[in-house]
Short mmCIF file of C-alpha atoms in Angstrom, two decimals:
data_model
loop_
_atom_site.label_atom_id
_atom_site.label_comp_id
_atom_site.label_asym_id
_atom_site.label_seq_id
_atom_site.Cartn_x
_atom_site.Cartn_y
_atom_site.Cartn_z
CA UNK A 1 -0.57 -16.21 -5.60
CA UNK A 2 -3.22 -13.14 -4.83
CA UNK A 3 -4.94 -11.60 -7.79
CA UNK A 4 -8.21 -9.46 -8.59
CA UNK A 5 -11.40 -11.50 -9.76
CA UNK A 6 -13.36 -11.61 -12.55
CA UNK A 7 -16.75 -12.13 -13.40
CA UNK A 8 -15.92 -15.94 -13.56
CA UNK A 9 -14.61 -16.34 -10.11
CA UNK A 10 -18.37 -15.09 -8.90
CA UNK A 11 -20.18 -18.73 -8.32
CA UNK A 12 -16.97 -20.56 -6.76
CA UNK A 13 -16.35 -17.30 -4.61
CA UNK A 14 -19.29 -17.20 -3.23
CA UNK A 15 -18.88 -20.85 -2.15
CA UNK A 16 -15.83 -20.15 0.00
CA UNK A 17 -17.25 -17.25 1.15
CA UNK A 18 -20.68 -19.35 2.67
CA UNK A 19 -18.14 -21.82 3.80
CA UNK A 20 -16.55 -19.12 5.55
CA UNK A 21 -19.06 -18.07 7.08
CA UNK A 22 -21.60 -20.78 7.85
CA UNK A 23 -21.14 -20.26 11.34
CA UNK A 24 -20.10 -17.06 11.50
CA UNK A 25 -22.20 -14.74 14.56
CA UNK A 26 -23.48 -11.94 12.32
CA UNK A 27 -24.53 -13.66 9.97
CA UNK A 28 -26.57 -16.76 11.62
CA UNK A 29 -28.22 -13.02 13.24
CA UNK A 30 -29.05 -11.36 10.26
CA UNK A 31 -30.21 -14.46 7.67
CA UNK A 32 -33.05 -16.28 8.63
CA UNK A 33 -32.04 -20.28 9.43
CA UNK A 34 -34.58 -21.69 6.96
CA UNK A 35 -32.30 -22.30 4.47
CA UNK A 36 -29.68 -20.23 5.88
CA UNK A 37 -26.41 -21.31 3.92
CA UNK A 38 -28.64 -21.16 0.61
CA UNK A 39 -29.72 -17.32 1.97
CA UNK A 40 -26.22 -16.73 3.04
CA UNK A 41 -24.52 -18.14 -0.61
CA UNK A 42 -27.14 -15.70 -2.41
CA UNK A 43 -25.97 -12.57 -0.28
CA UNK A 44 -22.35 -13.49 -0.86
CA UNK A 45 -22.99 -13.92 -4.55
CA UNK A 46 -24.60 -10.75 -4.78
CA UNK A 47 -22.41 -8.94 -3.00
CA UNK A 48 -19.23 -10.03 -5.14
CA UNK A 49 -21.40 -9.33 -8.80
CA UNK A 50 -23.45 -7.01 -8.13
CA UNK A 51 -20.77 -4.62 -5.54
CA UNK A 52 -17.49 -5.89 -5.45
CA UNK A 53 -15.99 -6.30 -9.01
CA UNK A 54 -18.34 -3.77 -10.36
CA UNK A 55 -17.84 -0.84 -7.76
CA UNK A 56 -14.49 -1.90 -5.93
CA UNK A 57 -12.05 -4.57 -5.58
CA UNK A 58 -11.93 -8.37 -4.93
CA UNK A 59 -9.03 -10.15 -4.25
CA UNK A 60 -8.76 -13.88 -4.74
CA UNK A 61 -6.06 -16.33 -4.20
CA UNK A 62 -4.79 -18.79 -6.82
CA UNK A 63 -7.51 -21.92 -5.94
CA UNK A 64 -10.12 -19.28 -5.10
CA UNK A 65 -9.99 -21.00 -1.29
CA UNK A 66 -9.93 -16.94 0.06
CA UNK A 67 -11.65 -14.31 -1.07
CA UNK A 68 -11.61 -10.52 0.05
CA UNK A 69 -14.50 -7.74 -0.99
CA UNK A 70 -13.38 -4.01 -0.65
CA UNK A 71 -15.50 -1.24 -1.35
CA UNK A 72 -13.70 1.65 -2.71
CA UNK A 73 -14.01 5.63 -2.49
CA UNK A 74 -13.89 5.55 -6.60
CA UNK A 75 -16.51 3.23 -6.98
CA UNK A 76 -19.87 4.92 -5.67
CA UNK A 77 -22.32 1.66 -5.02
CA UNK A 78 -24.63 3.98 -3.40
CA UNK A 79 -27.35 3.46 -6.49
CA UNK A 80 -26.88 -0.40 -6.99
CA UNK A 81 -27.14 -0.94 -2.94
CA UNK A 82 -30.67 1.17 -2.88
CA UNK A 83 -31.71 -0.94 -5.50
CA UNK A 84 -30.62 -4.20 -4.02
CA UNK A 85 -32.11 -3.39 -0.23
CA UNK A 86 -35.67 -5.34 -1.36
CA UNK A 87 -33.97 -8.34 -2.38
CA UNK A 88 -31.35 -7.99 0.52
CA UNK A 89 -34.43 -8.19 3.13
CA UNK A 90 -36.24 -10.63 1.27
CA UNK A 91 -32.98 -12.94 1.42
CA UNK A 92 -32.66 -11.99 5.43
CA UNK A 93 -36.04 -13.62 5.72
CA UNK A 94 -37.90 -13.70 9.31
CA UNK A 95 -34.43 -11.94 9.99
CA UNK A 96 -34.84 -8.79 8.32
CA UNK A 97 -35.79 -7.14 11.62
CA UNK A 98 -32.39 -8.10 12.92
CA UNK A 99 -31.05 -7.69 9.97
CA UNK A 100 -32.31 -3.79 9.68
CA UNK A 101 -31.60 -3.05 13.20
CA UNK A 102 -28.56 -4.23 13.10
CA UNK A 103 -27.82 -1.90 10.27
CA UNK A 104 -29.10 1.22 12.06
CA UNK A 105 -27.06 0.14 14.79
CA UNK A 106 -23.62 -0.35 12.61
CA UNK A 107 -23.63 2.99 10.29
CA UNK A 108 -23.08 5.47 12.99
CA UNK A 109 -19.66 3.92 13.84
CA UNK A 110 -18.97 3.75 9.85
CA UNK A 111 -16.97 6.64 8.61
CA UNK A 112 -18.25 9.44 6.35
CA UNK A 113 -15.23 10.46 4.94
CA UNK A 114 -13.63 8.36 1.91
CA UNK A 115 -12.33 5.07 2.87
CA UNK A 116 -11.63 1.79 1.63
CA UNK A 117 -14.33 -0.37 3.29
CA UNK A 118 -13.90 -4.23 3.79
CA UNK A 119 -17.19 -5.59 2.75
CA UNK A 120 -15.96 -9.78 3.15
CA UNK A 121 -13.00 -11.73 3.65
CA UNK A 122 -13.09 -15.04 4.05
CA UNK A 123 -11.04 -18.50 3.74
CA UNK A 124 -12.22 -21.87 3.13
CA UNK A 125 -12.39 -23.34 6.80
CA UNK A 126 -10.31 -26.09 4.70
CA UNK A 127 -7.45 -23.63 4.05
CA UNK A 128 -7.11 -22.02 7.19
CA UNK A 129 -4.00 -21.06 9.05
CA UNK A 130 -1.80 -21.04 6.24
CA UNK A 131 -1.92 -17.05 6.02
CA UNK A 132 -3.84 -16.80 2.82
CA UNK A 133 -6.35 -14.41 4.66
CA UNK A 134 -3.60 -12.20 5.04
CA UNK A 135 -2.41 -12.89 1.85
CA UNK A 136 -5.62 -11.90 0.16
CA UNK A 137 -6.22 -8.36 2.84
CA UNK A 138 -2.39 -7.08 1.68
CA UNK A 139 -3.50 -5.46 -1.96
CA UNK A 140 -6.50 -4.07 -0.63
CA UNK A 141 -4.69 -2.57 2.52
CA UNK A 142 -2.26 -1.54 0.01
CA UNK A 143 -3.93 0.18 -1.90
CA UNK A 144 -5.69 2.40 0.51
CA UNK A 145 -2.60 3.24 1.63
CA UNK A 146 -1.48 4.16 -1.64
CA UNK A 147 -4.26 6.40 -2.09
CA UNK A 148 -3.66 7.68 1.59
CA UNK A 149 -7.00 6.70 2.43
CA UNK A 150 -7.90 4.80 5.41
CA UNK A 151 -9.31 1.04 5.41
CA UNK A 152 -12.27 -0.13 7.53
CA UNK A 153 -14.52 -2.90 8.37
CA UNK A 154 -16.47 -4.42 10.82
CA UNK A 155 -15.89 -7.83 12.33
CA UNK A 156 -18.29 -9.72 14.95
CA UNK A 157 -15.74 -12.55 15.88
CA UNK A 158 -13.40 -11.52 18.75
CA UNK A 159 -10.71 -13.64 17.08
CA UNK A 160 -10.73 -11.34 14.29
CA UNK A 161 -10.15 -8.95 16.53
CA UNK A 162 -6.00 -9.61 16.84
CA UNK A 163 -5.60 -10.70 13.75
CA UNK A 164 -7.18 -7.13 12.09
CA UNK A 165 -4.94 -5.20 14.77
CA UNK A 166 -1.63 -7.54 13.68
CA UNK A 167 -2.58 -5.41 10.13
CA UNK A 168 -2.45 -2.10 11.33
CA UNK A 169 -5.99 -1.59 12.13
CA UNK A 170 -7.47 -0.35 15.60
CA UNK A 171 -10.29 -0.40 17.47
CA UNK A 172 -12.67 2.86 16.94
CA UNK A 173 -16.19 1.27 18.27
CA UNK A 174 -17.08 -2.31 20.09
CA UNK A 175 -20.39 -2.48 20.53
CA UNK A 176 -23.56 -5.69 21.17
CA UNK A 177 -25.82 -5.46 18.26
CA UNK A 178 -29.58 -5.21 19.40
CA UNK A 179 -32.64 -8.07 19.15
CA UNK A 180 -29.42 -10.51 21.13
CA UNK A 181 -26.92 -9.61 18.02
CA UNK A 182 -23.57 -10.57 18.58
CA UNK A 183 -20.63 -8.27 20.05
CA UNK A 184 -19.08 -6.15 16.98
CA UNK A 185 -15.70 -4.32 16.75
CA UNK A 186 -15.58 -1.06 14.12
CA UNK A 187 -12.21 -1.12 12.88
CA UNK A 188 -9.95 1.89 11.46
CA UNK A 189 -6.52 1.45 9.96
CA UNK A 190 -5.27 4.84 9.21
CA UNK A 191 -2.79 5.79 6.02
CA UNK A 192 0.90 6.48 7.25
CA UNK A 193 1.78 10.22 7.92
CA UNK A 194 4.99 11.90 6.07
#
């Protein structure tokens, strides 16, 4: 069972999100390794209370073992990220270099029309291959569509690549990030036409 989160499901959300990613390219780029999964927890945390249930939509599943973070054309974070970018670099550490290039690097393949964006998704490595990260990407995906809006996201993990593209989405951008950053895709999945 998929449903939206709540201020509650923050702290253990955040867990299965640094579990997701622990190894993930971008983010072992971006996030200094001194205390890397404590860094990486801390951006996940903020990114789900601070962004994600306050200015879009989070998806959970039942046991909270998958976790998706959209960004949505209703919910204008512009303000809250601004105010979060200090604490963002301090959390990147001797990474915020990377982390900032990598940025720079990213936002001209992001769109600048309205779109749902796909912030996170992530499973418990633990809970893997049982489809729950679909599972958790269907409302979100569904609900751009809905809206006839378009979904996006970015993924640096050439596995993701299939999956994403199994879901409608296609490939606008692949590009290496600078400062030996990992390959990225840019990903578009565009509402039906009548």
């Amino acid at each position: 069972m998929i449903r939206e989160a709540t201020a509650t499901d923050v702290e253990p959300a955040a867990d299965t999100l640094t579990a997701a990613f622990a190894d993930y390219a971008f983010t072992r780029h971006t996030i200094s390794a001194d205390r890397h999964l404590e860094r990486l927890r801390e951006f996940q945390r903020i990114f789900l209370a601070e962004i994600g249930i306050p200015h879009g939509r989070v998806w959970v599943s039942k046991d909270l073992r998958a976790v998706a973070v959209w960004s949505t054309p209703a919910g204008d974070a512009t303000a809250t990220l601004q105010a979060l970018l200090p604490r963002l670099i301090e959390l990147a550490g001797d990474r915020a270099e990377a982390y900032a290039s990598a940025e720079a690097t990213m936002t001209p393949h992001r769109p600048t029309t309205p779109t749902w964006f796909l912030g996170t998704v992530g499973v418990d490595p633990s809970a893997q291959g049982r489809g729950l990260g679909r599972a958790v990407l269907a409302p979100g995906i569904e609900s751009a569509e809905a809206e006839g809006t378009s979904a996006f996201l970015e993924t640096s993990d050439r596995r993701n690549v299939h999956l994403y593209r199994s879901l409608g989405f296609g490939v606008d951008a692949e590009y290496v990030l600078p400062d030996g950053g990992p390959r990225t895709w840019a990903m578009t999945r565009e509402p039906p036409t009548l």
